[in-house]
Amino acid sequence: MDQPSESSGSSHPPLAAAALRADARIAEGRRLIAEAVADHSRAVQGVQPANPDLAEPYETLLSRLADTRGGPPFWPYLSSGLGQGPFVELADGSIKLDFIGGIGVHGAGHSHAAMVDAAIDAALEDTVMQGNLQQHPPSINMSERLIQWARTGGAAIDHCLLSTSGAMANENALKIALHHKFPADRIIAFDNAFAGRSLAMAALTDRPHYRMGLPLVLNVDYLPFRDSANPERSQRWAVDELHRLLSRHPGRYAAFWAEPIAGEGGYYPGSHDFFRALCEPLREAGVPVIFDEVQSFSRTSKPYAFQHYGLDEFADIVTVGKITQVCATLYGEALKPKASILSQTFTGSSSSIATGLKMLDLLESGDCFGTEGQNVQRHDYFAAHLSSLHEKYPALIGGPFGEGMMIAFTPGDGSADHAKKLMMTMYDVGLLGFVCGSLPTRIRFLPPPATTTFEHIDAAVALLETSLIQFSQQIV
Ligand SMILES: Cc1ncc(COP(=O)(O)O)c(C=O)c1O
């Protein structure tokens, strides 16, 4: 933070916090921690099986987890707390190649020196959490940078509200739109949409079993998403359906909410033409457009996928999360609420804000963006290898699908059973990917954009091939 200069004539001493941060003991402490983390994380390179001696204590931990959370986790992952790049050590002593990263959260992989250092910096803050009555300058920096990045292609984004989850970022987005369009109360979304797990997001999310037994607190109508295999036909269907909805409920729509790339729904990319054909009539009807970038942020040729598809003029409200460590809702001045409908005790932890800022630095310095940027190059490289596996094992793997650093394939017959079988085989072999979509169910990868190398992709492809061979024996 800027200090008053000598010549300012101020009688105030420098900030005590600035003196703390400049203290040589802090610098030495950070240096020693960085050295220790580097020394120990060097051991976490390359996949290795679990240590049999740790099998029993690991099982005990898992059953305690199942007891406390009211059921077993989706898979038996418990981190030891150390990793290196995409490699992570689990508490059973195994090392996995993590190409799912908590579903897109660990954008620099595990135990990244700069992320650890940013977290130490945050630990020196006077409070663990930031929020409503407890804001600090890094919150402003994070908000300003997200706004600045969003505006580079001309999007009318002026404001940013930090929050602690993607669901909350979407709650705030819908509140802004509903408030602006009151008394309009309907939302348009896509088939297979996923927006989070709050009550409102359970109504918006297009998964019957995620809203089972819950009241439908939002009126949502769904459009079919783009199908890359039939782009023109799927676009025509979506546009026709949109017109039907707009004329069935004139003036009743408060927002169109869309993931530019369908994430949980199965890694279906959007396109400029598809979204433009929908956004133009929506704009004419005065319906605000919300782009949910909780999963897609940072994974394409531009920071935001709406920029990747050249949709800047339509981005009225944007939500981000996951890789940004702290989540956010961005919106334009025209949509600024006229009442105090937005506020939270917690907008994020000091640590998530500090590491979120560092993540943005790493994405920039990692040359992730641009038509020739790393995201595009790694996608092409990975996709070519997945295509080769498809040619070699056409009955075992279909695809690839997705965009940039969101990449997926269809296992076996595309059933949920085959996808889960292969995912767990991959887990045992040492490669972490995760299911998405239904009819077909796919397995997706979200490799860390800031640190993935071609060698990491080679390692993933080799582990996938081993897994496919084992999987073929399970499904005969
Ligand atoms: C597109 C999208 N929106 C929202 C969410 C919800 O985010 P969170 O789980 O942080 O609430 C997710 C999470 O997977 C997501 O993929």
Short mmCIF file of C-alpha atoms and ligand atoms in Angstrom, two decimals:
data_model
loop_
_atom_site.label_atom_id
_atom_site.label_comp_id
_atom_site.label_asym_id
_atom_site.label_seq_id
_atom_site.Cartn_x
_atom_site.Cartn_y
_atom_site.Cartn_z
CA MET A 1 0.00 0.00 0.00
CA ASP A 2 1.22 3.56 -0.71
CA GLN A 3 2.89 5.29 2.23
CA PRO A 4 2.79 9.07 2.87
CA SER A 5 5.99 10.48 1.39
CA GLU A 6 8.66 12.34 3.43
CA SER A 7 7.89 15.56 1.60
CA SER A 8 4.15 15.39 2.30
CA GLY A 9 4.84 16.99 5.65
CA SER A 10 2.53 14.47 7.32
CA SER A 11 3.25 13.84 10.95
CA HIS A 12 1.67 10.36 10.74
CA PRO A 13 4.06 7.44 11.08
CA PRO A 14 3.94 4.84 8.27
CA LEU A 15 1.21 2.22 8.57
CA ALA A 16 2.04 -0.38 11.19
CA ALA A 17 0.80 -3.07 8.77
CA ALA A 18 3.23 -1.88 6.11
CA ALA A 19 6.05 -2.06 8.65
CA LEU A 20 5.00 -5.63 9.51
CA ARG A 21 5.07 -6.67 5.88
CA ALA A 22 8.46 -5.05 5.38
CA ASP A 23 9.88 -6.75 8.47
CA ALA A 24 12.95 -8.82 7.62
CA ARG A 25 11.68 -11.66 9.83
CA ILE A 26 8.57 -11.99 7.64
CA ALA A 27 10.66 -12.09 4.47
CA GLU A 28 12.95 -14.71 6.01
CA GLY A 29 9.96 -16.78 7.21
CA ARG A 30 8.42 -16.74 3.74
CA ARG A 31 11.72 -17.67 2.16
CA LEU A 32 12.16 -20.63 4.52
CA ILE A 33 8.61 -21.85 3.97
CA ALA A 34 9.01 -21.60 0.17
CA GLU A 35 12.27 -23.57 0.39
CA ALA A 36 10.69 -26.28 2.55
CA VAL A 37 7.62 -26.63 0.31
CA ALA A 38 9.85 -26.86 -2.78
CA ASP A 39 12.07 -29.48 -1.14
CA HIS A 40 9.19 -31.69 -0.04
CA SER A 41 6.95 -31.27 -3.07
CA ARG A 42 9.78 -32.58 -5.26
CA ALA A 43 8.84 -36.01 -3.89
CA VAL A 44 5.38 -35.65 -5.47
CA GLN A 45 6.19 -36.28 -9.11
CA GLY A 46 4.80 -39.11 -11.15
CA VAL A 47 1.92 -41.36 -10.30
CA GLN A 48 2.44 -43.97 -7.58
CA PRO A 49 0.18 -46.51 -5.83
CA ALA A 50 -1.02 -46.21 -2.25
CA ASN A 51 1.17 -47.22 0.67
CA PRO A 52 -0.33 -50.49 2.07
CA ASP A 53 0.61 -49.39 5.62
CA LEU A 54 -1.70 -46.41 5.27
CA ALA A 55 -4.65 -48.42 3.94
CA GLU A 56 -6.30 -48.94 7.33
CA PRO A 57 -5.97 -45.37 8.69
CA TYR A 58 -7.14 -44.09 5.28
CA GLU A 59 -10.24 -46.30 5.42
CA THR A 60 -10.93 -45.01 8.93
CA LEU A 61 -10.71 -41.42 7.70
CA LEU A 62 -13.08 -42.21 4.84
CA SER A 63 -15.63 -43.81 7.10
CA ARG A 64 -15.43 -40.83 9.49
CA LEU A 65 -16.02 -38.59 6.48
CA ALA A 66 -19.02 -40.68 5.41
CA ASP A 67 -20.43 -40.53 8.96
CA THR A 68 -20.06 -36.78 9.33
CA ARG A 69 -21.33 -35.83 5.87
CA GLY A 70 -24.17 -38.34 5.93
CA GLY A 71 -22.91 -40.58 3.13
CA PRO A 72 -19.71 -41.58 1.35
CA PRO A 73 -18.05 -39.06 -0.99
CA PHE A 74 -18.29 -39.61 -4.75
CA TRP A 75 -14.77 -41.00 -4.72
CA PRO A 76 -12.26 -41.81 -1.98
CA TYR A 77 -10.09 -38.67 -2.38
CA LEU A 78 -8.47 -37.24 0.74
CA SER A 79 -5.48 -35.01 0.06
CA SER A 80 -2.34 -35.23 2.19
CA GLY A 81 -1.89 -31.47 1.74
CA LEU A 82 1.04 -31.55 -0.68
CA GLY A 83 1.44 -31.74 -4.42
CA GLN A 84 3.42 -30.45 -7.37
CA GLY A 85 1.80 -29.06 -10.50
CA PRO A 86 -0.99 -31.46 -11.50
CA PHE A 87 0.39 -34.19 -9.24
CA VAL A 88 -1.22 -34.56 -5.82
CA GLU A 89 -0.32 -36.79 -2.90
CA LEU A 90 -3.29 -38.39 -1.16
CA ALA A 91 -3.40 -39.30 2.51
CA ASP A 92 -3.02 -43.00 1.57
CA GLY A 93 0.40 -42.23 0.08
CA SER A 94 -0.75 -42.55 -3.54
CA ILE A 95 0.11 -39.87 -6.11
CA LYS A 96 -2.50 -39.02 -8.73
CA LEU A 97 -2.28 -36.94 -11.89
CA ASP A 98 -5.03 -34.46 -11.13
CA PHE A 99 -6.67 -33.30 -14.36
CA ILE A 100 -9.93 -32.34 -12.66
CA GLY A 101 -8.58 -30.02 -9.93
CA GLY A 102 -11.63 -29.98 -7.65
CA ILE A 103 -13.71 -29.43 -10.84
CA GLY A 104 -11.68 -26.54 -12.17
CA VAL A 105 -10.55 -24.89 -8.95
CA HIS A 106 -6.80 -25.58 -8.78
CA GLY A 107 -5.75 -23.57 -11.81
CA ALA A 108 -2.06 -23.67 -10.89
CA GLY A 109 -2.13 -27.28 -9.74
CA HIS A 110 -1.05 -28.19 -6.21
CA SER A 111 1.36 -26.49 -3.77
CA HIS A 112 2.30 -23.83 -6.36
CA ALA A 113 4.98 -21.60 -4.82
CA ALA A 114 3.28 -18.33 -5.75
CA MET A 115 -0.11 -19.51 -4.46
CA VAL A 116 1.40 -20.68 -1.15
CA ASP A 117 3.18 -17.34 -0.83
CA ALA A 118 -0.05 -15.41 -1.53
CA ALA A 119 -1.82 -17.48 1.12
CA ILE A 120 0.92 -16.65 3.64
CA ASP A 121 0.48 -12.99 2.79
CA ALA A 122 -3.25 -13.38 3.47
CA ALA A 123 -2.53 -15.14 6.77
CA LEU A 124 -0.85 -11.91 7.90
CA GLU A 125 -4.13 -9.99 7.49
CA ASP A 126 -5.84 -9.00 10.72
CA THR A 127 -8.93 -11.08 9.85
CA VAL A 128 -9.52 -14.43 8.20
CA MET A 129 -12.64 -13.26 6.36
CA GLN A 130 -13.59 -10.18 4.34
CA GLY A 131 -17.11 -8.91 3.75
CA ASN A 132 -19.84 -6.40 4.33
CA LEU A 133 -18.29 -4.41 7.22
CA GLN A 134 -14.75 -5.73 6.84
CA GLN A 135 -13.25 -4.83 3.47
CA HIS A 136 -9.55 -4.59 2.63
CA PRO A 137 -7.68 -3.19 -0.42
CA PRO A 138 -7.07 -6.60 -2.12
CA SER A 139 -10.89 -7.03 -2.41
CA ILE A 140 -10.93 -3.82 -4.44
CA ASN A 141 -7.99 -4.99 -6.57
CA MET A 142 -9.71 -8.31 -7.31
CA SER A 143 -12.98 -6.63 -8.26
CA GLU A 144 -11.22 -4.05 -10.43
CA ARG A 145 -9.22 -6.66 -12.28
CA LEU A 146 -12.23 -8.84 -13.03
CA ILE A 147 -14.07 -5.75 -14.32
CA GLN A 148 -11.05 -4.62 -16.35
CA TRP A 149 -10.66 -8.05 -17.96
CA ALA A 150 -14.40 -8.20 -18.71
CA ARG A 151 -14.37 -4.79 -20.46
CA THR A 152 -11.46 -5.41 -22.84
CA GLY A 153 -13.77 -6.33 -25.74
CA GLY A 154 -16.30 -3.59 -24.95
CA ALA A 155 -18.70 -5.33 -22.55
CA ALA A 156 -20.67 -2.81 -20.47
CA ILE A 157 -19.50 -4.15 -17.12
CA ASP A 158 -18.96 -1.58 -14.36
CA HIS A 159 -19.46 -3.29 -11.02
CA CYS A 160 -18.35 -6.44 -9.23
CA LEU A 161 -19.62 -8.10 -6.09
CA LEU A 162 -17.45 -10.79 -4.54
CA SER A 163 -19.03 -13.86 -2.95
CA THR A 164 -18.07 -17.21 -1.51
CA SER A 165 -19.59 -19.65 -4.01
CA GLY A 166 -20.70 -19.94 -7.61
CA ALA A 167 -24.25 -20.53 -6.39
CA MET A 168 -24.16 -17.27 -4.43
CA ALA A 169 -22.70 -15.41 -7.43
CA ASN A 170 -25.63 -16.71 -9.49
CA GLU A 171 -28.12 -15.84 -6.72
CA ASN A 172 -26.83 -12.27 -6.83
CA ALA A 173 -26.98 -12.24 -10.65
CA LEU A 174 -30.62 -13.35 -10.65
CA LYS A 175 -31.52 -10.90 -7.87
CA ILE A 176 -30.06 -8.05 -9.95
CA ALA A 177 -32.01 -9.12 -13.04
CA LEU A 178 -35.30 -9.85 -11.22
CA HIS A 179 -35.09 -6.55 -9.32
CA HIS A 180 -34.39 -4.67 -12.55
CA LYS A 181 -37.24 -6.31 -14.42
CA PHE A 182 -39.80 -6.46 -11.57
CA PRO A 183 -42.56 -7.73 -11.78
CA ALA A 184 -41.21 -10.06 -14.52
CA ASP A 185 -40.52 -13.36 -12.79
CA ARG A 186 -39.57 -15.96 -15.40
CA ILE A 187 -36.07 -17.09 -16.42
CA ILE A 188 -34.91 -18.73 -19.65
CA ALA A 189 -32.10 -21.27 -19.41
CA PHE A 190 -30.79 -24.25 -21.38
CA ASP A 191 -31.63 -27.93 -21.11
CA ASN A 192 -29.12 -29.64 -18.78
CA ALA A 193 -28.09 -26.32 -17.19
CA PHE A 194 -26.18 -26.38 -13.91
CA ALA A 195 -26.16 -23.27 -11.71
CA GLY A 196 -25.35 -24.48 -8.20
CA ARG A 197 -27.06 -25.96 -5.16
CA SER A 198 -29.00 -23.16 -3.44
CA LEU A 199 -32.80 -23.35 -3.47
CA ALA A 200 -33.14 -20.96 -6.42
CA MET A 201 -30.28 -22.62 -8.30
CA ALA A 202 -31.85 -26.05 -7.73
CA ALA A 203 -34.93 -24.71 -9.53
CA LEU A 204 -32.80 -23.33 -12.38
CA THR A 205 -30.52 -26.37 -12.67
CA ASP A 206 -32.03 -28.87 -15.09
CA ARG A 207 -31.52 -32.05 -13.06
CA PRO A 208 -34.69 -33.60 -11.62
CA HIS A 209 -32.93 -35.38 -8.76
CA TYR A 210 -31.14 -32.17 -7.64
CA ARG A 211 -34.51 -30.50 -6.95
CA MET A 212 -36.41 -33.54 -5.72
CA GLY A 213 -38.55 -32.67 -2.70
CA LEU A 214 -37.73 -28.96 -3.00
CA PRO A 215 -40.15 -26.13 -3.80
CA LEU A 216 -39.66 -24.56 -7.23
CA VAL A 217 -38.87 -20.99 -6.23
CA LEU A 218 -38.22 -19.83 -9.82
CA ASN A 219 -40.23 -20.17 -13.01
CA VAL A 220 -37.78 -21.46 -15.57
CA ASP A 221 -38.28 -22.33 -19.25
CA TYR A 222 -35.63 -24.27 -21.13
CA LEU A 223 -34.16 -24.07 -24.63
CA PRO A 224 -32.17 -26.83 -26.35
CA PHE A 225 -28.42 -26.14 -26.39
CA ARG A 226 -26.20 -26.13 -29.44
CA ASP A 227 -25.30 -29.51 -30.88
CA SER A 228 -21.88 -29.42 -32.61
CA ALA A 229 -22.96 -32.40 -34.74
CA ASN A 230 -25.98 -30.43 -36.04
CA PRO A 231 -25.17 -26.75 -35.47
CA GLU A 232 -27.68 -25.26 -37.90
CA ARG A 233 -30.59 -27.47 -36.91
CA SER A 234 -29.96 -27.07 -33.17
CA GLN A 235 -29.71 -23.29 -33.60
CA ARG A 236 -33.01 -23.21 -35.51
CA TRP A 237 -34.71 -25.26 -32.78
CA ALA A 238 -33.39 -23.04 -30.02
CA VAL A 239 -34.34 -19.81 -31.80
CA ASP A 240 -37.84 -21.09 -32.69
CA GLU A 241 -38.40 -22.18 -29.12
CA LEU A 242 -37.17 -18.82 -27.81
CA HIS A 243 -39.67 -16.96 -30.01
CA ARG A 244 -42.44 -19.26 -28.80
CA LEU A 245 -41.55 -18.51 -25.16
CA LEU A 246 -41.25 -14.75 -25.69
CA SER A 247 -44.69 -14.64 -27.28
CA ARG A 248 -46.25 -17.04 -24.77
CA HIS A 249 -45.14 -14.90 -21.78
CA PRO A 250 -44.67 -11.36 -23.14
CA GLY A 251 -42.94 -9.05 -20.64
CA ARG A 252 -42.59 -11.88 -18.09
CA TYR A 253 -38.90 -12.75 -18.60
CA ALA A 254 -36.42 -11.22 -16.15
CA ALA A 255 -33.30 -12.95 -17.51
CA PHE A 256 -31.72 -15.35 -19.94
CA TRP A 257 -29.16 -17.33 -17.93
CA ALA A 258 -26.56 -19.33 -19.89
CA GLU A 259 -23.26 -21.14 -19.56
CA PRO A 260 -21.37 -20.21 -22.77
CA ILE A 261 -19.97 -23.76 -22.72
CA ALA A 262 -22.32 -26.31 -21.16
CA GLY A 263 -20.27 -27.68 -18.25
CA GLU A 264 -22.03 -30.19 -16.00
CA GLY A 265 -24.39 -30.75 -18.95
CA GLY A 266 -21.65 -32.52 -20.93
CA TYR A 267 -19.05 -30.11 -22.42
CA TYR A 268 -21.03 -28.80 -25.37
CA PRO A 269 -19.39 -25.64 -26.76
CA GLY A 270 -21.50 -22.65 -27.74
CA SER A 271 -20.63 -20.50 -30.75
CA HIS A 272 -20.83 -16.89 -31.85
CA ASP A 273 -23.65 -17.58 -34.33
CA PHE A 274 -25.70 -19.67 -31.94
CA PHE A 275 -25.62 -17.15 -29.10
CA ARG A 276 -26.02 -14.14 -31.36
CA ALA A 277 -29.16 -15.67 -32.87
CA LEU A 278 -30.61 -15.95 -29.36
CA CYS A 279 -29.24 -12.76 -27.81
CA GLU A 280 -30.55 -10.44 -30.53
CA PRO A 281 -34.25 -11.25 -29.99
CA LEU A 282 -33.65 -11.26 -26.23
CA ARG A 283 -32.16 -7.77 -26.46
CA GLU A 284 -35.15 -6.61 -28.53
CA ALA A 285 -37.47 -8.02 -25.88
CA GLY A 286 -35.46 -6.21 -23.16
CA VAL A 287 -34.39 -9.42 -21.40
CA PRO A 288 -30.98 -9.14 -19.63
CA VAL A 289 -28.39 -11.77 -20.50
CA ILE A 290 -26.46 -13.51 -17.69
CA PHE A 291 -23.38 -15.50 -18.69
CA ASP A 292 -22.36 -18.02 -16.04
CA GLU A 293 -18.59 -18.39 -16.35
CA VAL A 294 -18.09 -20.24 -13.07
CA GLN A 295 -16.58 -23.18 -14.96
CA SER A 296 -15.54 -21.60 -18.27
CA PHE A 297 -13.62 -18.54 -16.99
CA SER A 298 -9.94 -18.68 -18.04
CA ARG A 299 -10.25 -21.83 -20.15
CA THR A 300 -10.61 -20.52 -23.71
CA SER A 301 -8.66 -18.08 -25.90
CA LYS A 302 -9.89 -15.17 -23.76
CA PRO A 303 -10.34 -14.77 -20.01
CA TYR A 304 -14.13 -14.97 -20.41
CA ALA A 305 -15.77 -17.46 -22.79
CA PHE A 306 -18.30 -14.78 -23.82
CA GLN A 307 -15.26 -12.90 -25.21
CA HIS A 308 -13.99 -16.05 -26.91
CA TYR A 309 -17.34 -16.21 -28.76
CA GLY A 310 -17.40 -12.45 -29.47
CA LEU A 311 -20.54 -11.81 -27.41
CA ASP A 312 -19.27 -8.77 -25.50
CA GLU A 313 -22.19 -6.57 -26.48
CA PHE A 314 -24.67 -8.99 -24.89
CA ALA A 315 -22.94 -9.57 -21.53
CA ASP A 316 -25.23 -7.74 -19.11
CA ILE A 317 -24.33 -9.79 -16.04
CA VAL A 318 -21.47 -12.29 -15.66
CA THR A 319 -20.67 -14.71 -12.87
CA VAL A 320 -17.26 -16.28 -12.19
CA GLY A 321 -15.94 -18.76 -9.64
CA LYS A 322 -13.87 -21.89 -9.11
CA ILE A 323 -10.43 -20.98 -10.56
CA THR A 324 -10.78 -17.38 -9.32
CA GLN A 325 -10.76 -18.81 -5.75
CA VAL A 326 -13.26 -16.13 -4.75
CA CYS A 327 -16.51 -15.93 -6.74
CA ALA A 328 -18.05 -12.80 -8.24
CA THR A 329 -21.03 -11.23 -9.97
CA LEU A 330 -20.22 -8.54 -12.54
CA TYR A 331 -22.82 -6.18 -13.98
CA GLY A 332 -23.32 -2.87 -15.76
CA GLU A 333 -24.38 0.49 -14.35
CA ALA A 334 -27.76 0.20 -16.11
CA LEU A 335 -28.60 -2.77 -13.89
CA LYS A 336 -27.43 -1.28 -10.60
CA PRO A 337 -30.08 -2.18 -7.98
CA LYS A 338 -32.16 0.64 -6.53
CA ALA A 339 -32.50 -1.01 -3.13
CA SER A 340 -30.08 -2.76 -0.79
CA ILE A 341 -30.72 -6.26 -2.11
CA LEU A 342 -27.02 -7.27 -2.23
CA SER A 343 -24.84 -7.76 0.83
CA GLN A 344 -22.99 -10.54 2.64
CA THR A 345 -21.17 -10.95 5.96
CA PHE A 346 -18.56 -12.93 4.03
CA THR A 347 -17.53 -11.98 0.48
CA GLY A 348 -14.48 -14.22 0.65
CA SER A 349 -11.59 -15.25 2.87
CA SER A 350 -8.47 -13.10 2.89
CA SER A 351 -6.71 -16.15 1.51
CA SER A 352 -9.13 -16.78 -1.38
CA ILE A 353 -8.89 -13.13 -2.43
CA ALA A 354 -5.07 -13.07 -2.27
CA THR A 355 -4.73 -16.36 -4.14
CA GLY A 356 -7.43 -15.31 -6.63
CA LEU A 357 -5.39 -12.25 -7.50
CA LYS A 358 -2.27 -14.39 -7.84
CA MET A 359 -4.20 -16.82 -10.06
CA LEU A 360 -5.00 -13.97 -12.45
CA ASP A 361 -1.28 -13.08 -12.54
CA LEU A 362 -0.36 -16.68 -13.29
CA LEU A 363 -2.93 -16.98 -16.09
CA GLU A 364 -1.45 -13.86 -17.65
CA SER A 365 2.20 -14.79 -17.20
CA GLY A 366 1.43 -18.37 -18.30
CA ASP A 367 0.45 -17.03 -21.73
CA CYS A 368 -2.91 -18.81 -21.49
CA PHE A 369 -4.87 -16.48 -23.76
CA GLY A 370 -4.84 -15.54 -27.44
CA THR A 371 -5.70 -17.48 -30.58
CA GLU A 372 -2.21 -19.02 -30.41
CA GLY A 373 -2.16 -19.03 -26.61
CA GLN A 374 -1.43 -21.97 -24.37
CA ASN A 375 -5.10 -22.87 -23.78
CA VAL A 376 -5.68 -23.31 -27.50
CA GLN A 377 -2.40 -25.11 -28.13
CA ARG A 378 -2.83 -27.53 -25.25
CA HIS A 379 -6.41 -28.21 -26.31
CA ASP A 380 -5.29 -29.07 -29.85
CA TYR A 381 -2.51 -31.29 -28.54
CA PHE A 382 -4.74 -33.10 -26.05
CA ALA A 383 -7.62 -33.41 -28.56
CA ALA A 384 -5.27 -34.93 -31.17
CA HIS A 385 -4.16 -37.57 -28.66
CA LEU A 386 -7.75 -38.34 -27.62
CA SER A 387 -8.67 -38.68 -31.32
CA SER A 388 -5.82 -41.16 -31.77
CA LEU A 389 -7.13 -43.18 -28.82
CA HIS A 390 -10.58 -43.10 -30.43
CA GLU A 391 -9.12 -44.44 -33.70
CA LYS A 392 -7.31 -47.19 -31.81
CA TYR A 393 -10.22 -48.09 -29.48
CA PRO A 394 -13.40 -46.88 -31.24
CA ALA A 395 -15.72 -48.93 -29.00
CA LEU A 396 -14.11 -47.62 -25.82
CA ILE A 397 -13.73 -43.89 -26.34
CA GLY A 398 -15.61 -41.30 -28.43
CA GLY A 399 -14.83 -37.65 -29.01
CA PRO A 400 -13.04 -35.46 -28.06
CA PHE A 401 -15.44 -32.69 -27.06
CA GLY A 402 -15.20 -29.32 -25.34
CA GLU A 403 -13.21 -26.17 -25.79
CA GLY A 404 -9.78 -25.01 -24.59
CA MET A 405 -8.92 -26.32 -21.17
CA MET A 406 -12.39 -27.91 -20.83
CA ILE A 407 -12.02 -31.20 -22.65
CA ALA A 408 -14.05 -34.41 -22.54
CA PHE A 409 -14.63 -37.78 -24.18
CA THR A 410 -17.45 -40.33 -24.18
CA PRO A 411 -16.55 -43.67 -22.60
CA GLY A 412 -17.86 -46.94 -24.04
CA ASP A 413 -21.58 -46.87 -24.90
CA GLY A 414 -22.12 -43.44 -23.29
CA SER A 415 -24.09 -44.89 -20.39
CA ALA A 416 -23.69 -43.56 -16.85
CA ASP A 417 -22.58 -47.04 -15.84
CA HIS A 418 -19.71 -47.12 -18.36
CA ALA A 419 -18.64 -43.58 -17.48
CA LYS A 420 -18.51 -44.33 -13.77
CA LYS A 421 -16.67 -47.62 -14.34
CA LEU A 422 -14.00 -45.96 -16.48
CA MET A 423 -13.72 -42.96 -14.16
CA MET A 424 -13.04 -45.24 -11.19
CA THR A 425 -10.60 -47.35 -13.23
CA MET A 426 -8.75 -44.14 -14.12
CA TYR A 427 -8.79 -43.18 -10.45
CA ASP A 428 -7.18 -46.49 -9.50
CA VAL A 429 -4.64 -46.20 -12.33
CA GLY A 430 -3.82 -42.67 -11.11
CA LEU A 431 -5.59 -40.22 -13.43
CA LEU A 432 -8.30 -37.90 -12.11
CA GLY A 433 -11.10 -36.90 -14.48
CA PHE A 434 -14.79 -36.61 -13.68
CA VAL A 435 -18.17 -37.44 -15.23
CA CYS A 436 -20.45 -34.86 -16.81
CA GLY A 437 -23.64 -34.89 -18.88
CA SER A 438 -26.17 -37.62 -19.47
CA LEU A 439 -27.23 -39.37 -22.67
CA PRO A 440 -24.30 -39.63 -23.24
CA THR A 441 -22.41 -39.39 -19.97
CA ARG A 442 -18.89 -38.15 -20.58
CA ILE A 443 -15.64 -37.88 -18.68
CA ARG A 444 -14.13 -34.43 -18.57
CA PHE A 445 -10.76 -32.96 -17.80
CA LEU A 446 -10.05 -29.47 -16.44
CA PRO A 447 -6.24 -29.40 -16.47
CA PRO A 448 -4.70 -26.47 -14.58
CA PRO A 449 -4.32 -23.77 -17.27
CA ALA A 450 -1.47 -21.97 -15.55
CA THR A 451 0.86 -24.96 -15.29
CA THR A 452 -0.09 -27.84 -17.60
CA THR A 453 2.66 -28.89 -19.99
CA PHE A 454 2.62 -31.17 -23.05
CA GLU A 455 4.51 -33.72 -20.89
CA HIS A 456 1.65 -33.70 -18.38
CA ILE A 457 -0.79 -34.31 -21.23
CA ASP A 458 1.40 -37.17 -22.52
CA ALA A 459 1.33 -38.69 -19.02
CA ALA A 460 -2.48 -38.33 -18.86
CA VAL A 461 -2.91 -39.98 -22.26
CA ALA A 462 -0.68 -42.91 -21.28
CA LEU A 463 -2.65 -43.41 -18.03
CA LEU A 464 -5.91 -43.16 -19.97
CA GLU A 465 -4.79 -45.84 -22.40
CA THR A 466 -3.90 -48.18 -19.52
CA SER A 467 -7.32 -47.44 -18.01
CA LEU A 468 -9.11 -48.13 -21.31
CA ILE A 469 -7.46 -51.54 -21.59
CA GLN A 470 -8.56 -52.44 -18.04
CA PHE A 471 -12.04 -51.00 -18.70
CA SER A 472 -12.41 -53.16 -21.84
CA GLN A 473 -11.94 -56.24 -19.66
CA GLN A 474 -14.62 -55.05 -17.22
CA ILE A 475 -17.34 -54.51 -19.82
CA VAL A 476 -17.10 -57.76 -21.81
C1 LIG B 1 -21.47 -23.36 -14.49
C2 LIG B 1 -21.55 -23.45 -12.99
N1 LIG B 1 -22.26 -22.54 -12.32
C3 LIG B 1 -22.33 -22.58 -10.98
C4 LIG B 1 -21.72 -23.56 -10.25
C5 LIG B 1 -21.87 -23.59 -8.76
O1 LIG B 1 -20.69 -23.23 -8.12
P1 LIG B 1 -20.49 -23.59 -6.57
O2 LIG B 1 -20.41 -25.07 -6.48
O3 LIG B 1 -19.21 -22.88 -6.20
O4 LIG B 1 -21.67 -23.05 -5.84
C6 LIG B 1 -20.97 -24.54 -10.92
C7 LIG B 1 -20.30 -25.62 -10.17
O5 LIG B 1 -19.94 -26.66 -10.68
C8 LIG B 1 -20.89 -24.48 -12.32
O6 LIG B 1 -20.20 -25.40 -13.02
#
